Structures are given as C-alpha cells and as structure tokens.
Amino acid sequence: MYQELINKKKKLAVIGLGYVGLPIALEFAKKISVIGFDTNSKRVELMCNAIDPSQELDSKDFEGCDITFTSEFETLQAADFFIVAVPTPVDEHNVPDLVAVTRACETIGKVIKKGDYVVFESTVYPGCTEEDCVPIIEKISGLNNITDFKTGYSPERINPGDKQHTLANIVKVVSGCDTESCDCIAKVYELVVKAGVHKASSIKVAEAAKIIENTQRDLNIALMNELSIIFDKMNINTYEVLEAAGTKWNFLKFQPGLVGGHCIGVDPYYLTHKSKELGYDAQVILAGRTINDGMAGYVAKKVLQHIIQYSENVKDANVLVMGALSRKM
Ligand SMILES: NC(=O)c1ccc[n+]([C@@H]2O[C@H](COP(=O)([O-])OP(=O)(O)OC[C@H]3O[C@@H](n4cnc5c(N)ncnc54)[C@H](O)[C@@H]3O)[C@@H](O)[C@H]2O)c1
C-alpha cells in the first residue's frame, strides 16, 4: 500500500474537509495523489478555487497539490486508503451524535475493495471504531475487517488558529487492527508528520488517548474556574494566587477561562457516555463539565454586576464579546 501510494498507483481519500480534514488532505497531496470528499458542495466549490471555508489556510497552501475535490461519492471508487475526519458533536442532551461518522462509513462501504485501508481521525469514545463503525462498512461492502480490508485510528491534535502546533510538527498517535496495518498506517503518516508517530498498542488505546487529552484539560480548567468563584467570594485576586502558587515546581499552570468550541467541551461527554453504558457513572469528569458549562452564565452575571456598579444607564450599556464561536457554513 505505502509503495503504491508513493508511486501514485493508489490514491488516498480524505472524507470530511473541515478544520482537521483539509490540512491533512493538502499535506498528503504534496506527496501523493489525493481525493478530498465532502458532502457540502458549497464548501467543495470554494476548495476547488483554493479557498479554505474554515479560513485557516491560505490559497498558497493549495499550490502544487495533487488533489481532486468532490462531493460525488462515485469519485471515491478510485481511492484505496480512506481517512475519515467528519464531525462528532453531542446532541442537546450531551449524548454523542454519530450521524456523520455513520454516513461516512456507509459511503465507504459502497466503494471499498479488498486490500483497502480505512483510518478514522474523528474523535470518538474507546470502542467506537471497532464496535460501531467497522460493522457498517462490513455490512454494506460484504467484506471483512482484517482479512479483506484494514482499519486504524489516528486522532488529530491540531488547534485551530495555532500556527506553532501544526500537523507536521506534533507527534501523531497511530494504531491499526493488526501489526501489519499499524506499521503501514505509521509509514503513511510519517510522509507528512515530521515530528514522527507514536504507535499505540490498539485502536481502543488510541481512541482513549485522544479523549483523555481533552478531558484532562477540561478538568484542570474547571478546577481553576471553581477556585476563581471561591476566591471572588473571598475578595482575593485569583491570578495573584496562581502566580504565588506557580512558584512551586509541581504546580500546574492552568488559568480560569471559558471552555467552548467543539472539542474540549464535547469530548469528555463521549467518554462519560461510554462509561455509563458500561455501568459506571463518571463523577469527577461530569463535575468539571458542569462547572465549565456554567462559566458563561457566571461571567455574564459578574459583568452585569460591574455595569450596575459603575454605570447609571445599564440598559444602554454595550458589551464587547471577543472570541465568540461562529457557526461556519
Ligand atoms: N477542530 C479541531 O480543532 C479538532 C481537533 C482535533 C480533533 N477534531 C475532531 O476531528 C473531527 C472533525 O472536526 P472538524 O473540526 O474538522 O469538523 P468541521 O465541522 O470543521 O468539518 C467537518 C467536515 O465534514 C463534512 N462532513 C460532514 N458529514 C460528512 C459526511 N458524511 N461525509 C463527508 N463529509 C462530511 C462537513 O461538511 C465539514 O466540511 C471531529 O471528530 C472533531 O472532534 C477536531
């Protein structure tokens, strides 16, 4: 597979070209032949004109790339190595919404052939790839995982807007359904990840690693947020406390703040959902989520209190919100 990708006798397809999918597709397209597939034809049209709909990449990032953008699934029949980077949000009850991943698996099931590879990059709970995704591909294609085609999981770590930690210079975790596939997937990713890859011992381990990276961050911020609420009641400046405590060698340097976007505030719910299914109600993780989900309301209340304190005309006060998440098309 690797040699044939290099020789452009085989093609790699990326399914879902958002914050995660487009950068990886373009990086690969500098080395091998790529098909970029997205169901949103408006976004595909923009990418055909070297415009990133997510506004992360410049038109020069599209230069010299061997890539075909499409929303026609038939074009995927020419692909041999599939990477899935579709969204994995939660619904209004914070339950994982796997609709996009399920649809992507159905699409792959229609075009996959013997010898092909499928690697998932979408953030999911441990077990999702093998228990939820693979059976859909097997059912629709009539092929078997491991013997007919190979699967793997390689979580993404990019941070939108962060020009320092890019795809090429952060170590990428890779995994496969067997040793052969893990080795092949590692070699393929090493084409674009200069920092190298870490081979996880199984797909589940790689899935779990991704989830806990964001869960750990969420919890650490939640602790700082709770401390800031307590210190506010004590008329103590939280930042001064953190500065003082930070002089100890093992004090972790986190700060209070709002947790938004579609990763840190979402991924822990994937883990707690699976945990609950297995009979364990996660407590610490959900406590952190409750604190962080409540911070926007807390900040709004504090801002109102300040306005009331310092302004006579509360109704006409203007509030500037910086860093609000905008829904893109
Ligand atoms: N954005 C991040 O910083 C980040 C970082 C690490 C991991 N992740 C994870 O990566 C995954 C993708 O996130 P994103 O931020 O790139 O999402 P995104 O919303 O920016 O883009 C997803 C793209 O997938 C397309 N799509 C949706 N359903 C599809 C389907 N069935 N077939 C083909 N295309 C489809 C959408 O049109 C969109 O262009 C998620 O699981 C997310 O949790 C995101």
GROMACS .gro file of C-alpha atoms and ligand atoms in nm:
model
  373
    1MET     CA    1   0.000   0.000   0.000
    2TYR     CA    2   0.270   0.251   0.107
    3GLN     CA    3   0.486   0.200  -0.202
    4GLU     CA    4   0.185   0.219  -0.433
    5LEU     CA    5   0.071   0.543  -0.270
    6ILE     CA    6   0.420   0.686  -0.320
    7ASN     CA    7   0.424   0.571  -0.684
    8LYS     CA    8   0.077   0.724  -0.730
    9LYS     CA    9  -0.058   0.385  -0.834
   10LYS     CA   10  -0.301   0.413  -0.542
   11LYS     CA   11  -0.491   0.713  -0.409
   12LEU     CA   12  -0.567   0.841  -0.061
   13ALA     CA   13  -0.910   0.993   0.011
   14VAL     CA   14  -0.999   1.225   0.298
   15ILE     CA   15  -1.368   1.223   0.391
   16GLY     CA   16  -1.479   1.545   0.562
   17LEU     CA   17  -1.274   1.853   0.477
   18GLY     CA   18  -1.308   2.082   0.778
   19TYR     CA   19  -1.052   2.209   1.031
   20VAL     CA   20  -0.899   1.863   1.050
   21GLY     CA   21  -0.961   1.707   0.710
   22LEU     CA   22  -0.848   1.984   0.475
   23PRO     CA   23  -0.499   2.040   0.624
   24ILE     CA   24  -0.424   1.667   0.626
   25ALA     CA   25  -0.557   1.627   0.270
   26LEU     CA   26  -0.337   1.911   0.141
   27GLU     CA   27  -0.028   1.786   0.326
   28PHE     CA   28  -0.069   1.441   0.170
   29ALA     CA   29  -0.143   1.597  -0.170
   30LYS     CA   30   0.208   1.743  -0.173
   31LYS     CA   31   0.344   1.386  -0.177
   32ILE     CA   32   0.079   1.151  -0.314
   33SER     CA   33  -0.245   1.155  -0.513
   34VAL     CA   34  -0.545   1.261  -0.302
   35ILE     CA   35  -0.924   1.279  -0.336
   36GLY     CA   36  -1.088   1.529  -0.099
   37PHE     CA   37  -1.452   1.433  -0.040
   38ASP     CA   38  -1.707   1.645   0.144
   39THR     CA   39  -2.087   1.623   0.133
   40ASN     CA   40  -2.117   2.003   0.146
   41SER     CA   41  -2.095   2.101  -0.221
   42LYS     CA   42  -2.066   2.474  -0.139
   43ARG     CA   43  -1.753   2.406   0.064
   44VAL     CA   44  -1.618   2.183  -0.216
   45GLU     CA   45  -1.672   2.463  -0.468
   46LEU     CA   46  -1.468   2.701  -0.252
   47MET     CA   47  -1.187   2.447  -0.211
   48CYS     CA   48  -1.180   2.392  -0.590
   49ASN     CA   49  -1.098   2.764  -0.603
   50ALA     CA   50  -0.821   2.728  -0.343
   51ILE     CA   51  -1.032   2.884  -0.065
   52ASP     CA   52  -1.044   2.721   0.277
   53PRO     CA   53  -1.405   2.760   0.403
   54SER     CA   54  -1.275   2.729   0.762
   55GLN     CA   55  -1.041   3.025   0.698
   56GLU     CA   56  -0.739   2.854   0.848
   57LEU     CA   57  -0.531   2.806   0.533
   58ASP     CA   58  -0.414   3.045   0.259
   59SER     CA   59  -0.458   2.990  -0.113
   60LYS     CA   60  -0.082   2.924  -0.137
   61ASP     CA   61  -0.134   2.613   0.078
   62PHE     CA   62  -0.324   2.463  -0.216
   63GLU     CA   63  -0.035   2.524  -0.459
   64GLY     CA   64   0.143   2.221  -0.607
   65CYS     CA   65  -0.110   1.979  -0.457
   66ASP     CA   66  -0.228   1.669  -0.641
   67ILE     CA   67  -0.585   1.675  -0.515
   68THR     CA   68  -0.936   1.640  -0.659
   69PHE     CA   69  -1.214   1.797  -0.451
   70THR     CA   70  -1.554   1.637  -0.488
   71SER     CA   71  -1.893   1.580  -0.329
   72GLU     CA   72  -1.971   1.291  -0.567
   73PHE     CA   73  -1.919   0.964  -0.381
   74GLU     CA   74  -1.861   0.777  -0.709
   75THR     CA   75  -1.525   0.958  -0.738
   76LEU     CA   76  -1.420   0.773  -0.422
   77GLN     CA   77  -1.420   0.446  -0.616
   78ALA     CA   78  -1.069   0.540  -0.729
   79ALA     CA   79  -0.948   0.560  -0.366
   80ASP     CA   80  -0.761   0.287  -0.178
   81PHE     CA   81  -0.670   0.448   0.158
   82PHE     CA   82  -0.953   0.635   0.331
   83ILE     CA   83  -0.917   0.886   0.614
   84VAL     CA   84  -1.237   0.989   0.795
   85ALA     CA   85  -1.244   1.337   0.953
   86VAL     CA   86  -1.615   1.414   0.984
   87PRO     CA   87  -1.768   1.594   1.287
   88THR     CA   88  -1.857   1.409   1.608
   89PRO     CA   89  -2.068   1.654   1.811
   90VAL     CA   90  -2.307   1.585   2.100
   91ASP     CA   91  -2.683   1.641   2.087
   92GLU     CA   92  -2.882   1.876   2.315
   93HIS     CA   93  -2.862   1.614   2.593
   94ASN     CA   94  -2.483   1.585   2.554
   95VAL     CA   95  -2.516   1.239   2.401
   96PRO     CA   96  -2.268   1.154   2.119
   97ASP     CA   97  -2.415   1.224   1.777
   98LEU     CA   98  -2.257   0.971   1.540
   99VAL     CA   99  -2.471   1.056   1.236
  100ALA     CA  100  -2.184   1.199   1.028
  101VAL     CA  101  -1.949   0.910   1.112
  102THR     CA  102  -2.221   0.655   1.034
  103ARG     CA  103  -2.289   0.821   0.697
  104ALA     CA  104  -1.918   0.831   0.617
  105CYS     CA  105  -1.898   0.455   0.692
  106GLU     CA  106  -2.197   0.392   0.464
  107THR     CA  107  -2.023   0.586   0.187
  108ILE     CA  108  -1.701   0.388   0.234
  109GLY     CA  109  -1.899   0.060   0.243
  110LYS     CA  110  -2.023   0.135  -0.109
  111VAL     CA  111  -1.677   0.190  -0.260
  112ILE     CA  112  -1.426  -0.011  -0.054
  113LYS     CA  113  -1.238  -0.302  -0.217
  114LYS     CA  114  -1.018  -0.585  -0.092
  115GLY     CA  115  -0.681  -0.457   0.026
  116ASP     CA  116  -0.805  -0.106   0.111
  117TYR     CA  117  -0.737   0.083   0.437
  118VAL     CA  118  -0.973   0.299   0.646
  119VAL     CA  119  -0.832   0.525   0.917
  120PHE     CA  120  -1.061   0.724   1.146
  121GLU     CA  121  -0.946   1.062   1.274
  122SER     CA  122  -1.278   1.184   1.415
  123THR     CA  123  -1.277   1.200   1.795
  124VAL     CA  124  -1.483   0.911   1.936
  125TYR     CA  125  -1.513   0.706   2.255
  126PRO     CA  126  -1.295   0.397   2.302
  127GLY     CA  127  -1.453   0.110   2.110
  128CYS     CA  128  -1.643   0.322   1.859
  129THR     CA  129  -1.425   0.238   1.557
  130GLU     CA  130  -1.443  -0.139   1.603
  131GLU     CA  131  -1.791  -0.172   1.756
  132ASP     CA  132  -1.987   0.097   1.569
  133CYS     CA  133  -1.800   0.194   1.251
  134VAL     CA  134  -1.641  -0.125   1.117
  135PRO     CA  135  -1.967  -0.331   1.125
  136ILE     CA  136  -2.137  -0.071   0.899
  137ILE     CA  137  -1.857  -0.093   0.642
  138GLU     CA  138  -1.857  -0.474   0.662
  139LYS     CA  139  -2.235  -0.496   0.623
  140ILE     CA  140  -2.258  -0.267   0.321
  141SER     CA  141  -1.945  -0.391   0.142
  142GLY     CA  142  -1.983  -0.761   0.222
  143LEU     CA  143  -1.609  -0.757   0.307
  144ASN     CA  144  -1.442  -0.846   0.637
  145ASN     CA  145  -1.222  -0.626   0.850
  146ILE     CA  146  -0.862  -0.751   0.887
  147THR     CA  147  -0.888  -1.027   0.625
  148ASP     CA  148  -1.030  -0.818   0.336
  149PHE     CA  149  -0.956  -0.462   0.441
  150LYS     CA  150  -0.765  -0.296   0.726
  151THR     CA  151  -0.876  -0.032   0.973
  152GLY     CA  152  -0.698   0.207   1.204
  153TYR     CA  153  -0.741   0.510   1.423
  154SER     CA  154  -0.522   0.819   1.434
  155PRO     CA  155  -0.653   1.110   1.640
  156GLU     CA  156  -0.589   1.467   1.539
  157ARG     CA  157  -0.427   1.718   1.774
  158ILE     CA  158  -0.433   2.039   1.572
  159ASN     CA  159  -0.557   2.351   1.743
  160PRO     CA  160  -0.734   2.595   1.506
  161GLY     CA  161  -0.561   2.933   1.493
  162ASP     CA  162  -0.241   2.789   1.644
  163LYS     CA  163   0.041   2.842   1.392
  164GLN     CA  164   0.302   2.683   1.620
  165HIS     CA  165   0.149   2.339   1.679
  166THR     CA  166   0.077   2.229   1.323
  167LEU     CA  167   0.005   1.889   1.175
  168ALA     CA  168   0.366   1.844   1.062
  169ASN     CA  169   0.533   1.929   1.392
  170ILE     CA  170   0.323   1.746   1.651
  171VAL     CA  171   0.370   1.375   1.714
  172LYS     CA  172   0.073   1.180   1.581
  173VAL     CA  173  -0.069   0.874   1.755
  174VAL     CA  174  -0.146   0.591   1.511
  175SER     CA  175  -0.298   0.247   1.554
  176GLY     CA  176  -0.420  -0.041   1.345
  177CYS     CA  177  -0.639  -0.350   1.360
  178ASP     CA  178  -0.323  -0.564   1.349
  179THR     CA  179   0.056  -0.516   1.349
  180GLU     CA  180   0.081  -0.508   0.970
  181SER     CA  181  -0.181  -0.232   0.938
  182CYS     CA  182  -0.034  -0.031   1.225
  183ASP     CA  183   0.308  -0.038   1.057
  184CYS     CA  184   0.163   0.063   0.720
  185ILE     CA  185  -0.052   0.343   0.870
  186ALA     CA  186   0.254   0.471   1.061
  187LYS     CA  187   0.461   0.483   0.741
  188VAL     CA  188   0.188   0.666   0.551
  189TYR     CA  189   0.150   0.932   0.824
  190GLU     CA  190   0.528   0.968   0.853
  191LEU     CA  191   0.512   1.108   0.500
  192VAL     CA  192   0.353   1.425   0.637
  193VAL     CA  193   0.420   1.433   1.013
  194LYS     CA  194   0.782   1.545   1.050
  195ALA     CA  195   0.764   1.511   1.430
  196GLY     CA  196   0.700   1.138   1.387
  197VAL     CA  197   0.433   0.898   1.503
  198HIS     CA  198   0.359   0.706   1.822
  199LYS     CA  199   0.228   0.356   1.759
  200ALA     CA  200  -0.047   0.280   2.011
  201SER     CA  201  -0.092  -0.087   2.101
  202SER     CA  202  -0.454  -0.096   1.979
  203ILE     CA  203  -0.727   0.115   1.820
  204LYS     CA  204  -0.903   0.144   2.160
  205VAL     CA  205  -0.587   0.277   2.324
  206ALA     CA  206  -0.551   0.543   2.053
  207GLU     CA  207  -0.919   0.642   2.088
  208ALA     CA  208  -0.886   0.665   2.467
  209ALA     CA  209  -0.563   0.868   2.445
  210LYS     CA  210  -0.732   1.137   2.236
  211ILE     CA  211  -1.033   1.160   2.466
  212ILE     CA  212  -0.826   1.196   2.782
  213GLU     CA  213  -0.603   1.469   2.635
  214ASN     CA  214  -0.905   1.696   2.617
  215THR     CA  215  -1.072   1.560   2.932
  216GLN     CA  216  -0.760   1.635   3.136
  217ARG     CA  217  -0.751   1.992   3.002
  218ASP     CA  218  -1.123   2.039   3.068
  219LEU     CA  219  -1.086   1.924   3.428
  220ASN     CA  220  -0.781   2.136   3.500
  221ILE     CA  221  -0.959   2.446   3.370
  222ALA     CA  222  -1.271   2.350   3.570
  223LEU     CA  223  -1.064   2.341   3.889
  224MET     CA  224  -0.926   2.690   3.816
  225ASN     CA  225  -1.278   2.813   3.742
  226GLU     CA  226  -1.410   2.677   4.071
  227LEU     CA  227  -1.118   2.831   4.257
  228SER     CA  228  -1.189   3.167   4.092
  229ILE     CA  229  -1.552   3.154   4.209
  230ILE     CA  230  -1.440   3.074   4.565
  231PHE     CA  231  -1.165   3.341   4.567
  232ASP     CA  232  -1.404   3.600   4.427
  233LYS     CA  233  -1.625   3.548   4.733
  234MET     CA  234  -1.315   3.596   4.950
  235ASN     CA  235  -1.213   3.915   4.765
  236ILE     CA  236  -0.887   3.751   4.664
  237ASN     CA  237  -0.739   3.802   4.316
  238THR     CA  238  -0.720   3.454   4.159
  239TYR     CA  239  -0.432   3.549   3.926
  240GLU     CA  240  -0.222   3.668   4.219
  241VAL     CA  241  -0.291   3.337   4.397
  242LEU     CA  242  -0.192   3.141   4.085
  243GLU     CA  243   0.124   3.346   4.043
  244ALA     CA  244   0.224   3.272   4.403
  245ALA     CA  245   0.132   2.902   4.389
  246GLY     CA  246   0.305   2.872   4.050
  247THR     CA  247   0.642   2.923   4.214
  248LYS     CA  248   0.617   2.562   4.339
  249TRP     CA  249   0.793   2.322   4.098
  250ASN     CA  250   0.496   2.087   4.056
  251PHE     CA  251   0.207   2.335   4.049
  252LEU     CA  252   0.039   2.305   3.705
  253LYS     CA  253   0.000   2.636   3.523
  254PHE     CA  254  -0.368   2.642   3.428
  255GLN     CA  255  -0.591   2.950   3.437
  256PRO     CA  256  -0.964   3.004   3.475
  257GLY     CA  257  -1.149   3.062   3.149
  258LEU     CA  258  -1.436   2.978   2.919
  259VAL     CA  259  -1.429   2.636   2.755
  260GLY     CA  260  -1.602   2.640   2.418
  261GLY     CA  261  -1.559   2.516   2.066
  262HIS     CA  262  -1.632   2.164   1.956
  263CYS     CA  263  -1.351   1.967   2.121
  264ILE     CA  264  -1.274   2.025   2.489
  265GLY     CA  265  -1.634   2.094   2.583
  266VAL     CA  266  -1.759   1.792   2.387
  267ASP     CA  267  -1.505   1.510   2.402
  268PRO     CA  268  -1.543   1.433   2.777
  269TYR     CA  269  -1.911   1.356   2.713
  270TYR     CA  270  -1.805   1.083   2.467
  271LEU     CA  271  -1.605   0.917   2.745
  272THR     CA  272  -1.874   0.953   3.012
  273HIS     CA  273  -2.138   0.822   2.768
  274LYS     CA  274  -1.941   0.503   2.703
  275SER     CA  275  -1.858   0.470   3.072
  276LYS     CA  276  -2.228   0.494   3.162
  277GLU     CA  277  -2.312   0.228   2.901
  278LEU     CA  278  -2.063   0.002   3.077
  279GLY     CA  279  -2.229   0.065   3.415
  280TYR     CA  280  -2.006   0.332   3.566
  281ASP     CA  281  -2.132   0.687   3.619
  282ALA     CA  282  -1.830   0.914   3.586
  283GLN     CA  283  -1.833   1.175   3.861
  284VAL     CA  284  -1.518   1.387   3.850
  285ILE     CA  285  -1.535   1.431   3.472
  286LEU     CA  286  -1.900   1.539   3.478
  287ALA     CA  287  -1.844   1.772   3.775
  288GLY     CA  288  -1.580   1.950   3.567
  289ARG     CA  289  -1.818   1.973   3.272
  290THR     CA  290  -2.090   2.123   3.494
  291ILE     CA  291  -1.852   2.390   3.627
  292ASN     CA  292  -1.721   2.480   3.280
  293ASP     CA  293  -2.065   2.480   3.117
  294GLY     CA  294  -2.183   2.719   3.390
  295MET     CA  295  -1.896   2.968   3.350
  296ALA     CA  296  -2.052   3.169   3.065
  297GLY     CA  297  -2.354   3.242   3.287
  298TYR     CA  298  -2.127   3.321   3.581
  299VAL     CA  299  -1.917   3.565   3.375
  300ALA     CA  300  -2.231   3.732   3.232
  301LYS     CA  301  -2.364   3.778   3.588
  302LYS     CA  302  -2.035   3.931   3.706
  303VAL     CA  303  -2.025   4.168   3.405
  304LEU     CA  304  -2.380   4.281   3.481
  305GLN     CA  305  -2.289   4.343   3.845
  306HIS     CA  306  -1.995   4.561   3.731
  307ILE     CA  307  -2.211   4.755   3.487
  308ILE     CA  308  -2.467   4.818   3.759
  309GLN     CA  309  -2.190   4.927   3.995
  310TYR     CA  310  -2.017   5.169   3.755
  311SER     CA  311  -2.284   5.288   3.513
  312GLU     CA  312  -2.605   5.479   3.569
  313ASN     CA  313  -2.759   5.366   3.246
  314VAL     CA  314  -2.750   4.986   3.249
  315LYS     CA  315  -2.995   4.942   2.962
  316ASP     CA  316  -2.776   5.131   2.713
  317ALA     CA  317  -2.451   4.960   2.810
  318ASN     CA  318  -2.267   4.789   2.523
  319VAL     CA  319  -2.084   4.462   2.585
  320LEU     CA  320  -1.798   4.351   2.360
  321VAL     CA  321  -1.768   3.972   2.334
  322MET     CA  322  -1.431   3.865   2.196
  323GLY     CA  323  -1.368   3.512   2.073
  324ALA     CA  324  -1.727   3.402   2.023
  325LEU     CA  325  -1.763   3.080   1.825
  326SER     CA  326  -1.919   3.143   1.487
  327ARG     CA  327  -2.103   2.868   1.305
  328LYS     CA  328  -1.949   2.834   0.965
  329MET     CA  329  -2.130   2.702   0.660
  330LIG     N1  330  -1.134   2.132   1.505
  330LIG     C1  331  -1.040   2.086   1.587
  330LIG     O1  332  -0.961   2.160   1.644
  330LIG     C2  333  -1.023   1.938   1.609
  330LIG     C3  334  -0.904   1.893   1.669
  330LIG     C4  335  -0.888   1.758   1.689
  330LIG     C5  336  -0.990   1.669   1.654
  330LIG     N2  337  -1.105   1.715   1.600
  330LIG     C6  338  -1.207   1.618   1.562
  330LIG     O2  339  -1.199   1.599   1.420
  330LIG     C7  340  -1.330   1.572   1.367
  330LIG     C8  341  -1.361   1.675   1.259
  330LIG     O3  342  -1.367   1.803   1.320
  330LIG     P1  343  -1.356   1.938   1.237
  330LIG     O4  344  -1.332   2.045   1.335
  330LIG     O5  345  -1.262   1.920   1.123
  330LIG     O6  346  -1.505   1.947   1.179
  330LIG     P2  347  -1.563   2.056   1.079
  330LIG     O7  348  -1.703   2.079   1.120
  330LIG     O8  349  -1.467   2.170   1.065
  330LIG     O9  350  -1.559   1.982   0.936
  330LIG     C9  351  -1.623   1.863   0.910
  330LIG    C10  352  -1.644   1.850   0.758
  330LIG    O10  353  -1.704   1.723   0.735
  330LIG    C11  354  -1.805   1.738   0.637
  330LIG     N3  355  -1.897   1.626   0.651
  330LIG    C12  356  -1.995   1.609   0.744
  330LIG     N4  357  -2.051   1.488   0.726
  330LIG    C13  358  -1.989   1.429   0.622
  330LIG    C14  359  -2.001   1.303   0.557
  330LIG     N5  360  -2.088   1.212   0.599
  330LIG     N6  361  -1.921   1.276   0.451
  330LIG    C15  362  -1.830   1.367   0.408
  330LIG     N7  363  -1.814   1.488   0.466
  330LIG    C16  364  -1.891   1.518   0.572
  330LIG    C17  365  -1.864   1.875   0.665
  330LIG    O11  366  -1.931   1.928   0.550
  330LIG    C18  367  -1.738   1.956   0.701
  330LIG    O12  368  -1.678   2.013   0.587
  330LIG    C19  369  -1.425   1.576   1.486
  330LIG    O13  370  -1.440   1.447   1.534
  330LIG    C20  371  -1.350   1.660   1.588
  330LIG    O14  372  -1.388   1.630   1.720
  330LIG    C21  373  -1.123   1.847   1.574
   0.00000   0.00000   0.00000
